[in-house]
Amino acid sequence: YCEESDCHFVNYDRDNDGLSDYEEYILASNPEASDTDEDGVPDYAEREQGTDADDANDFLDSDLDGLADFLDKTPRGAFDNTSLRNQI
């Protein structure tokens, strides 16, 4: 809910990350930081990937194979030298 005079944030994007301040409010991300969780992935990209813009662990690569755990079929498996390019 917002008063008419306070609704400017619906289309405003203070951090220029591609998400309006309103979307950031809904997603509980920081409208003044383009990468809320400071994991190197902008909030907009996190929303598009379905990850949490406030959880830096979303893009961890536990087995160091170059593929983020949320995309990896074996995120905790042994390093198998499999690159992102080979899994897509």
N, CA, C and O atoms as CSV, one atom per row, in Angstrom:
chain,resi,resn,atom,element,x,y,z
A,1,TYR,N,N,0.834,-1.190,0.000
A,1,TYR,CA,C,0.000,0.000,0.000
A,1,TYR,C,C,0.871,1.243,0.000
A,1,TYR,O,O,1.873,1.302,0.712
A,2,CYS,N,N,0.496,2.229,-0.790
A,2,CYS,CA,C,1.202,3.501,-0.766
A,2,CYS,C,C,0.232,4.625,-1.098
A,2,CYS,O,O,-0.726,4.451,-1.851
A,3,GLU,N,N,0.508,5.754,-0.526
A,3,GLU,CA,C,-0.258,6.947,-0.879
A,3,GLU,C,C,0.125,7.315,-2.305
A,3,GLU,O,O,1.229,6.995,-2.746
A,4,GLU,N,N,-0.751,7.970,-3.020
A,4,GLU,CA,C,-0.482,8.322,-4.414
A,4,GLU,C,C,0.835,9.074,-4.567
A,4,GLU,O,O,1.560,8.856,-5.537
A,5,SER,N,N,1.150,9.945,-3.633
A,5,SER,CA,C,2.388,10.720,-3.719
A,5,SER,C,C,3.624,9.867,-3.439
A,5,SER,O,O,4.737,10.267,-3.778
A,6,ASP,N,N,3.439,8.685,-2.819
A,6,ASP,CA,C,4.565,7.820,-2.492
A,6,ASP,C,C,4.749,6.671,-3.480
A,6,ASP,O,O,5.639,5.843,-3.281
A,7,CYS,N,N,3.967,6.596,-4.502
A,7,CYS,CA,C,3.994,5.457,-5.418
A,7,CYS,C,C,5.015,5.601,-6.542
A,7,CYS,O,O,5.026,4.780,-7.460
A,8,HIS,N,N,5.864,6.610,-6.498
A,8,HIS,CA,C,6.846,6.795,-7.557
A,8,HIS,C,C,7.814,5.619,-7.665
A,8,HIS,O,O,8.393,5.392,-8.727
A,9,PHE,N,N,7.993,4.879,-6.589
A,9,PHE,CA,C,8.936,3.763,-6.598
A,9,PHE,C,C,8.453,2.589,-7.446
A,9,PHE,O,O,9.230,1.670,-7.707
A,10,VAL,N,N,7.205,2.593,-7.879
A,10,VAL,CA,C,6.666,1.486,-8.672
A,10,VAL,C,C,7.440,1.330,-9.973
A,10,VAL,O,O,7.690,0.206,-10.408
A,11,ASN,N,N,7.826,2.443,-10.605
A,11,ASN,CA,C,8.570,2.379,-11.862
A,11,ASN,C,C,9.992,2.900,-11.744
A,11,ASN,O,O,10.720,2.919,-12.736
A,12,TYR,N,N,10.399,3.317,-10.575
A,12,TYR,CA,C,11.720,3.900,-10.382
A,12,TYR,C,C,12.731,2.802,-10.057
A,12,TYR,O,O,12.406,1.850,-9.348
A,13,ASP,N,N,13.938,2.930,-10.566
A,13,ASP,CA,C,14.993,1.937,-10.350
A,13,ASP,C,C,16.248,2.672,-9.883
A,13,ASP,O,O,17.118,3.009,-10.686
A,14,ARG,N,N,16.329,2.913,-8.586
A,14,ARG,CA,C,17.446,3.709,-8.035
A,14,ARG,C,C,18.811,3.104,-8.310
A,14,ARG,O,O,19.771,3.847,-8.519
A,15,ASP,N,N,18.934,1.779,-8.318
A,15,ASP,CA,C,20.247,1.163,-8.500
A,15,ASP,C,C,20.519,0.736,-9.941
A,15,ASP,O,O,21.569,0.162,-10.227
A,16,ASN,N,N,19.590,1.008,-10.841
A,16,ASN,CA,C,19.747,0.712,-12.276
A,16,ASN,C,C,20.113,-0.747,-12.551
A,16,ASN,O,O,20.959,-1.029,-13.400
A,17,ASP,N,N,19.482,-1.662,-11.839
A,17,ASP,CA,C,19.766,-3.080,-12.051
A,17,ASP,C,C,18.717,-3.786,-12.899
A,17,ASP,O,O,18.807,-4.994,-13.116
A,18,GLY,N,N,17.734,-3.051,-13.376
A,18,GLY,CA,C,16.703,-3.651,-14.211
A,18,GLY,C,C,15.447,-4.034,-13.450
A,18,GLY,O,O,14.458,-4.446,-14.055
A,19,LEU,N,N,15.475,-3.904,-12.131
A,19,LEU,CA,C,14.291,-4.145,-11.306
A,19,LEU,C,C,13.828,-2.819,-10.732
A,19,LEU,O,O,14.634,-2.037,-10.228
A,20,SER,N,N,12.540,-2.570,-10.808
A,20,SER,CA,C,12.030,-1.335,-10.201
A,20,SER,C,C,12.161,-1.439,-8.687
A,20,SER,O,O,12.273,-2.535,-8.137
A,21,ASP,N,N,12.147,-0.301,-8.027
A,21,ASP,CA,C,12.209,-0.308,-6.566
A,21,ASP,C,C,11.047,-1.114,-5.990
A,21,ASP,O,O,11.190,-1.770,-4.959
A,22,TYR,N,N,9.898,-1.062,-6.661
A,22,TYR,CA,C,8.741,-1.835,-6.203
A,22,TYR,C,C,9.030,-3.340,-6.292
A,22,TYR,O,O,8.738,-4.083,-5.355
A,23,GLU,N,N,9.603,-3.790,-7.419
A,23,GLU,CA,C,9.946,-5.207,-7.561
A,23,GLU,C,C,10.952,-5.624,-6.486
A,23,GLU,O,O,10.862,-6.717,-5.927
A,24,GLU,N,N,11.907,-4.738,-6.207
A,24,GLU,CA,C,12.896,-5.038,-5.167
A,24,GLU,C,C,12.216,-5.150,-3.804
A,24,GLU,O,O,12.592,-5.989,-2.986
A,25,TYR,N,N,11.227,-4.313,-3.567
A,25,TYR,CA,C,10.471,-4.389,-2.316
A,25,TYR,C,C,9.766,-5.734,-2.209
A,25,TYR,O,O,9.811,-6.379,-1.161
A,26,ILE,N,N,9.118,-6.160,-3.285
A,26,ILE,CA,C,8.400,-7.440,-3.324
A,26,ILE,C,C,9.371,-8.606,-3.123
A,26,ILE,O,O,9.048,-9.565,-2.421
A,27,LEU,N,N,10.563,-8.529,-3.736
A,27,LEU,CA,C,11.550,-9.605,-3.646
A,27,LEU,C,C,12.412,-9.535,-2.389
A,27,LEU,O,O,13.243,-10.409,-2.147
A,28,ALA,N,N,12.208,-8.490,-1.597
A,28,ALA,CA,C,12.998,-8.252,-0.375
A,28,ALA,C,C,14.474,-8.048,-0.675
A,28,ALA,O,O,15.337,-8.430,0.116
A,29,SER,N,N,14.758,-7.441,-1.826
A,29,SER,CA,C,16.132,-7.089,-2.151
A,29,SER,C,C,16.326,-5.585,-1.930
A,29,SER,O,O,15.356,-4.864,-1.695
A,30,ASN,N,N,17.539,-5.123,-2.003
A,30,ASN,CA,C,17.872,-3.739,-1.693
A,30,ASN,C,C,17.735,-2.859,-2.933
A,30,ASN,O,O,18.475,-3.060,-3.895
A,31,PRO,N,N,16.824,-1.900,-2.947
A,31,PRO,CA,C,16.630,-1.047,-4.116
A,31,PRO,C,C,17.772,-0.068,-4.350
A,31,PRO,O,O,17.792,0.639,-5.358
A,32,GLU,N,N,18.721,-0.024,-3.423
A,32,GLU,CA,C,19.866,0.877,-3.584
A,32,GLU,C,C,21.156,0.118,-3.898
A,32,GLU,O,O,22.226,0.723,-3.950
A,33,ALA,N,N,21.070,-1.187,-4.106
A,33,ALA,CA,C,22.234,-2.007,-4.446
A,33,ALA,C,C,21.862,-2.932,-5.602
A,33,ALA,O,O,20.906,-3.701,-5.498
A,34,SER,N,N,22.599,-2.864,-6.685
A,34,SER,CA,C,22.266,-3.695,-7.851
A,34,SER,C,C,22.546,-5.176,-7.603
A,34,SER,O,O,22.025,-6.034,-8.316
A,35,ASP,N,N,23.358,-5.476,-6.605
A,35,ASP,CA,C,23.655,-6.855,-6.224
A,35,ASP,C,C,23.508,-6.961,-4.708
A,35,ASP,O,O,24.488,-6.861,-3.969
A,36,THR,N,N,22.277,-7.165,-4.257
A,36,THR,CA,C,21.953,-7.142,-2.832
A,36,THR,C,C,22.843,-8.048,-1.996
A,36,THR,O,O,23.337,-7.630,-0.949
A,37,ASP,N,N,23.058,-9.288,-2.444
A,37,ASP,CA,C,23.821,-10.234,-1.634
A,37,ASP,C,C,25.321,-10.237,-1.943
A,37,ASP,O,O,26.076,-11.029,-1.380
A,38,GLU,N,N,25.741,-9.348,-2.837
A,38,GLU,CA,C,27.156,-9.164,-3.179
A,38,GLU,C,C,27.842,-10.453,-3.628
A,38,GLU,O,O,28.988,-10.719,-3.264
A,39,ASP,N,N,27.118,-11.255,-4.430
A,39,ASP,CA,C,27.705,-12.494,-4.932
A,39,ASP,C,C,28.213,-12.359,-6.368
A,39,ASP,O,O,28.634,-13.340,-6.981
A,40,GLY,N,N,28.168,-11.135,-6.896
A,40,GLY,CA,C,28.640,-10.903,-8.252
A,40,GLY,C,C,27.569,-11.064,-9.309
A,40,GLY,O,O,27.842,-10.882,-10.495
A,41,VAL,N,N,26.363,-11.400,-8.906
A,41,VAL,CA,C,25.248,-11.589,-9.835
A,41,VAL,C,C,24.196,-10.520,-9.538
A,41,VAL,O,O,23.657,-10.480,-8.432
A,42,PRO,N,N,23.896,-9.648,-10.514
A,42,PRO,CA,C,22.910,-8.595,-10.275
A,42,PRO,C,C,21.540,-9.151,-9.889
A,42,PRO,O,O,21.168,-10.255,-10.287
A,43,ASP,N,N,20.807,-8.375,-9.118
A,43,ASP,CA,C,19.480,-8.797,-8.650
A,43,ASP,C,C,18.567,-9.199,-9.801
A,43,ASP,O,O,17.821,-10.172,-9.688
A,44,TYR,N,N,18.618,-8.458,-10.908
A,44,TYR,CA,C,17.770,-8.778,-12.059
A,44,TYR,C,C,18.073,-10.195,-12.567
A,44,TYR,O,O,17.156,-10.970,-12.840
A,45,ALA,N,N,19.359,-10.524,-12.690
A,45,ALA,CA,C,19.748,-11.854,-13.177
A,45,ALA,C,C,19.300,-12.937,-12.200
A,45,ALA,O,O,18.897,-14.027,-12.607
A,46,GLU,N,N,19.375,-12.625,-10.908
A,46,GLU,CA,C,18.913,-13.599,-9.912
A,46,GLU,C,C,17.417,-13.842,-10.045
A,46,GLU,O,O,16.962,-14.981,-9.936
A,47,ARG,N,N,16.658,-12.797,-10.277
A,47,ARG,CA,C,15.220,-12.985,-10.459
A,47,ARG,C,C,14.958,-13.835,-11.701
A,47,ARG,O,O,14.115,-14.731,-11.673
A,48,GLU,N,N,15.672,-13.561,-12.782
A,48,GLU,CA,C,15.490,-14.317,-14.025
A,48,GLU,C,C,15.868,-15.788,-13.856
A,48,GLU,O,O,15.247,-16.653,-14.473
A,49,GLN,N,N,16.869,-16.086,-13.034
A,49,GLN,CA,C,17.313,-17.464,-12.795
A,49,GLN,C,C,16.469,-18.172,-11.746
A,49,GLN,O,O,16.545,-19.391,-11.593
A,50,GLY,N,N,15.655,-17.389,-11.020
A,50,GLY,CA,C,14.830,-17.984,-9.970
A,50,GLY,C,C,15.584,-18.201,-8.673
A,50,GLY,O,O,15.170,-18.997,-7.830
A,51,THR,N,N,16.704,-17.482,-8.512
A,51,THR,CA,C,17.469,-17.581,-7.271
A,51,THR,C,C,17.129,-16.398,-6.375
A,51,THR,O,O,16.430,-15.473,-6.788
A,52,ASP,N,N,17.621,-16.437,-5.169
A,52,ASP,CA,C,17.313,-15.426,-4.155
A,52,ASP,C,C,18.359,-14.321,-4.196
A,52,ASP,O,O,19.541,-14.573,-3.962
A,53,ALA,N,N,17.931,-13.103,-4.491
A,53,ALA,CA,C,18.842,-11.959,-4.582
A,53,ALA,C,C,19.449,-11.601,-3.238
A,53,ALA,O,O,20.358,-10.774,-3.170
A,54,ASP,N,N,18.964,-12.207,-2.178
A,54,ASP,CA,C,19.485,-11.918,-0.840
A,54,ASP,C,C,20.211,-13.130,-0.235
A,54,ASP,O,O,20.402,-13.202,0.978
A,55,ASP,N,N,20.612,-14.080,-1.093
A,55,ASP,CA,C,21.312,-15.276,-0.630
A,55,ASP,C,C,22.558,-15.492,-1.484
A,55,ASP,O,O,22.467,-15.982,-2.610
A,56,ALA,N,N,23.706,-15.130,-0.953
A,56,ALA,CA,C,24.960,-15.233,-1.708
A,56,ALA,C,C,25.349,-16.674,-2.012
A,56,ALA,O,O,26.219,-16.908,-2.851
A,57,ASN,N,N,24.726,-17.638,-1.354
A,57,ASN,CA,C,25.068,-19.034,-1.584
A,57,ASN,C,C,24.427,-19.624,-2.830
A,57,ASN,O,O,24.778,-20.734,-3.232
A,58,ASP,N,N,23.495,-18.909,-3.451
A,58,ASP,CA,C,22.830,-19.414,-4.651
A,58,ASP,C,C,23.803,-19.758,-5.772
A,58,ASP,O,O,23.600,-20.720,-6.512
A,59,PHE,N,N,24.849,-18.970,-5.885
A,59,PHE,CA,C,25.765,-19.153,-7.010
A,59,PHE,C,C,27.092,-19.790,-6.603
A,59,PHE,O,O,28.092,-19.645,-7.305
A,60,LEU,N,N,27.101,-20.490,-5.477
A,60,LEU,CA,C,28.300,-21.224,-5.088
A,60,LEU,C,C,28.573,-22.344,-6.086
A,60,LEU,O,O,27.653,-22.874,-6.709
A,61,ASP,N,N,29.809,-22.686,-6.223
A,61,ASP,CA,C,30.232,-23.804,-7.066
A,61,ASP,C,C,31.021,-24.757,-6.182
A,61,ASP,O,O,32.252,-24.729,-6.172
A,62,SER,N,N,30.311,-25.603,-5.441
A,62,SER,CA,C,30.930,-26.458,-4.429
A,62,SER,C,C,31.979,-27.404,-4.978
A,62,SER,O,O,32.979,-27.666,-4.310
A,63,ASP,N,N,31.770,-27.927,-6.192
A,63,ASP,CA,C,32.731,-28.883,-6.723
A,63,ASP,C,C,33.715,-28.255,-7.708
A,63,ASP,O,O,34.497,-28.959,-8.348
A,64,LEU,N,N,33.670,-26.922,-7.825
A,64,LEU,CA,C,34.622,-26.158,-8.642
A,64,LEU,C,C,34.690,-26.606,-10.103
A,64,LEU,O,O,35.759,-26.614,-10.713
A,65,ASP,N,N,33.526,-26.978,-10.655
A,65,ASP,CA,C,33.503,-27.401,-12.053
A,65,ASP,C,C,33.080,-26.280,-12.991
A,65,ASP,O,O,32.922,-26.500,-14.192
A,66,GLY,N,N,32.895,-25.072,-12.447
A,66,GLY,CA,C,32.517,-23.929,-13.269
A,66,GLY,C,C,31.019,-23.772,-13.431
A,66,GLY,O,O,30.566,-22.912,-14.186
A,67,LEU,N,N,30.250,-24.582,-12.742
A,67,LEU,CA,C,28.804,-24.557,-12.837
A,67,LEU,C,C,28.217,-24.296,-11.460
A,67,LEU,O,O,28.496,-25.033,-10.515
A,68,ALA,N,N,27.408,-23.255,-11.340
A,68,ALA,CA,C,26.798,-22.926,-10.049
A,68,ALA,C,C,25.970,-24.101,-9.551
A,68,ALA,O,O,25.352,-24.815,-10.341
A,69,ASP,N,N,25.961,-24.297,-8.235
A,69,ASP,CA,C,25.262,-25.434,-7.640
A,69,ASP,C,C,23.810,-25.544,-8.081
A,69,ASP,O,O,23.315,-26.651,-8.294
A,70,PHE,N,N,23.111,-24.404,-8.225
A,70,PHE,CA,C,21.692,-24.501,-8.576
A,70,PHE,C,C,21.488,-25.007,-10.004
A,70,PHE,O,O,20.375,-25.403,-10.352
A,71,LEU,N,N,22.528,-25.005,-10.840
A,71,LEU,CA,C,22.442,-25.539,-12.200
A,71,LEU,C,C,23.095,-26.914,-12.338
A,71,LEU,O,O,22.839,-27.637,-13.301
A,72,ASP,N,N,23.926,-27.260,-11.386
A,72,ASP,CA,C,24.752,-28.454,-11.469
A,72,ASP,C,C,23.961,-29.710,-11.094
A,72,ASP,O,O,23.250,-29.725,-10.089
A,73,LYS,N,N,24.087,-30.753,-11.903
A,73,LYS,CA,C,23.408,-32.017,-11.619
A,73,LYS,C,C,24.045,-32.733,-10.431
A,73,LYS,O,O,23.372,-33.490,-9.732
A,74,THR,N,N,25.320,-32.503,-10.200
A,74,THR,CA,C,26.028,-33.094,-9.064
A,74,THR,C,C,26.803,-31.990,-8.340
A,74,THR,O,O,28.033,-31.961,-8.395
A,75,PRO,N,N,26.095,-31.085,-7.663
A,75,PRO,CA,C,26.758,-29.925,-7.071
A,75,PRO,C,C,27.762,-30.248,-5.980
A,75,PRO,O,O,28.683,-29.464,-5.751
A,76,ARG,N,N,27.620,-31.347,-5.317
A,76,ARG,CA,C,28.535,-31.690,-4.237
A,76,ARG,C,C,29.440,-32.855,-4.642
A,76,ARG,O,O,30.186,-33.395,-3.826
A,77,GLY,N,N,29.355,-33.228,-5.916
A,77,GLY,CA,C,30.145,-34.356,-6.394
A,77,GLY,C,C,31.608,-34.000,-6.566
A,77,GLY,O,O,32.010,-32.847,-6.409
A,78,ALA,N,N,32.379,-34.993,-6.884
A,78,ALA,CA,C,33.810,-34.801,-7.101
A,78,ALA,C,C,34.025,-33.943,-8.342
A,78,ALA,O,O,33.215,-33.946,-9.269
A,79,PHE,N,N,35.109,-33.227,-8.339
A,79,PHE,CA,C,35.443,-32.409,-9.509
A,79,PHE,C,C,35.577,-33.323,-10.708
A,79,PHE,O,O,36.380,-34.256,-10.705
A,80,ASP,N,N,34.789,-33.050,-11.730
A,80,ASP,CA,C,34.801,-33.916,-12.906
A,80,ASP,C,C,35.216,-33.176,-14.177
A,80,ASP,O,O,35.074,-33.697,-15.283
A,81,ASN,N,N,35.728,-31.960,-14.006
A,81,ASN,CA,C,36.209,-31.156,-15.120
A,81,ASN,C,C,35.131,-30.893,-16.166
A,81,ASN,O,O,35.440,-30.677,-17.338
A,82,THR,N,N,33.877,-30.912,-15.750
A,82,THR,CA,C,32.764,-30.641,-16.645
A,82,THR,C,C,32.473,-29.150,-16.633
A,82,THR,O,O,32.236,-28.575,-15.571
A,83,SER,N,N,32.487,-28.533,-17.772
A,83,SER,CA,C,32.247,-27.093,-17.840
A,83,SER,C,C,30.790,-26.812,-18.157
A,83,SER,O,O,30.045,-27.694,-18.585
A,84,LEU,N,N,30.408,-25.586,-17.943
A,84,LEU,CA,C,29.053,-25.147,-18.254
A,84,LEU,C,C,28.719,-25.429,-19.700
A,84,LEU,O,O,27.602,-25.849,-20.002
A,85,ARG,N,N,29.624,-25.217,-20.568
A,85,ARG,CA,C,29.417,-25.397,-22.004
A,85,ARG,C,C,29.067,-26.856,-22.320
A,85,ARG,O,O,28.317,-27.108,-23.263
A,86,ASN,N,N,29.583,-27.805,-21.568
A,86,ASN,CA,C,29.296,-29.213,-21.824
A,86,ASN,C,C,27.975,-29.679,-21.241
A,86,ASN,O,O,27.466,-30.728,-21.636
A,87,GLN,N,N,27.395,-28.904,-20.288
A,87,GLN,CA,C,26.178,-29.342,-19.640
A,87,GLN,C,C,24.924,-28.695,-20.205
A,87,GLN,O,O,23.812,-29.095,-19.860
A,88,ILE,N,N,25.087,-27.721,-21.051
A,88,ILE,CA,C,23.900,-27.022,-21.586
A,88,ILE,C,C,23.492,-27.620,-22.901
A,88,ILE,O,O,22.520,-27.172,-23.508
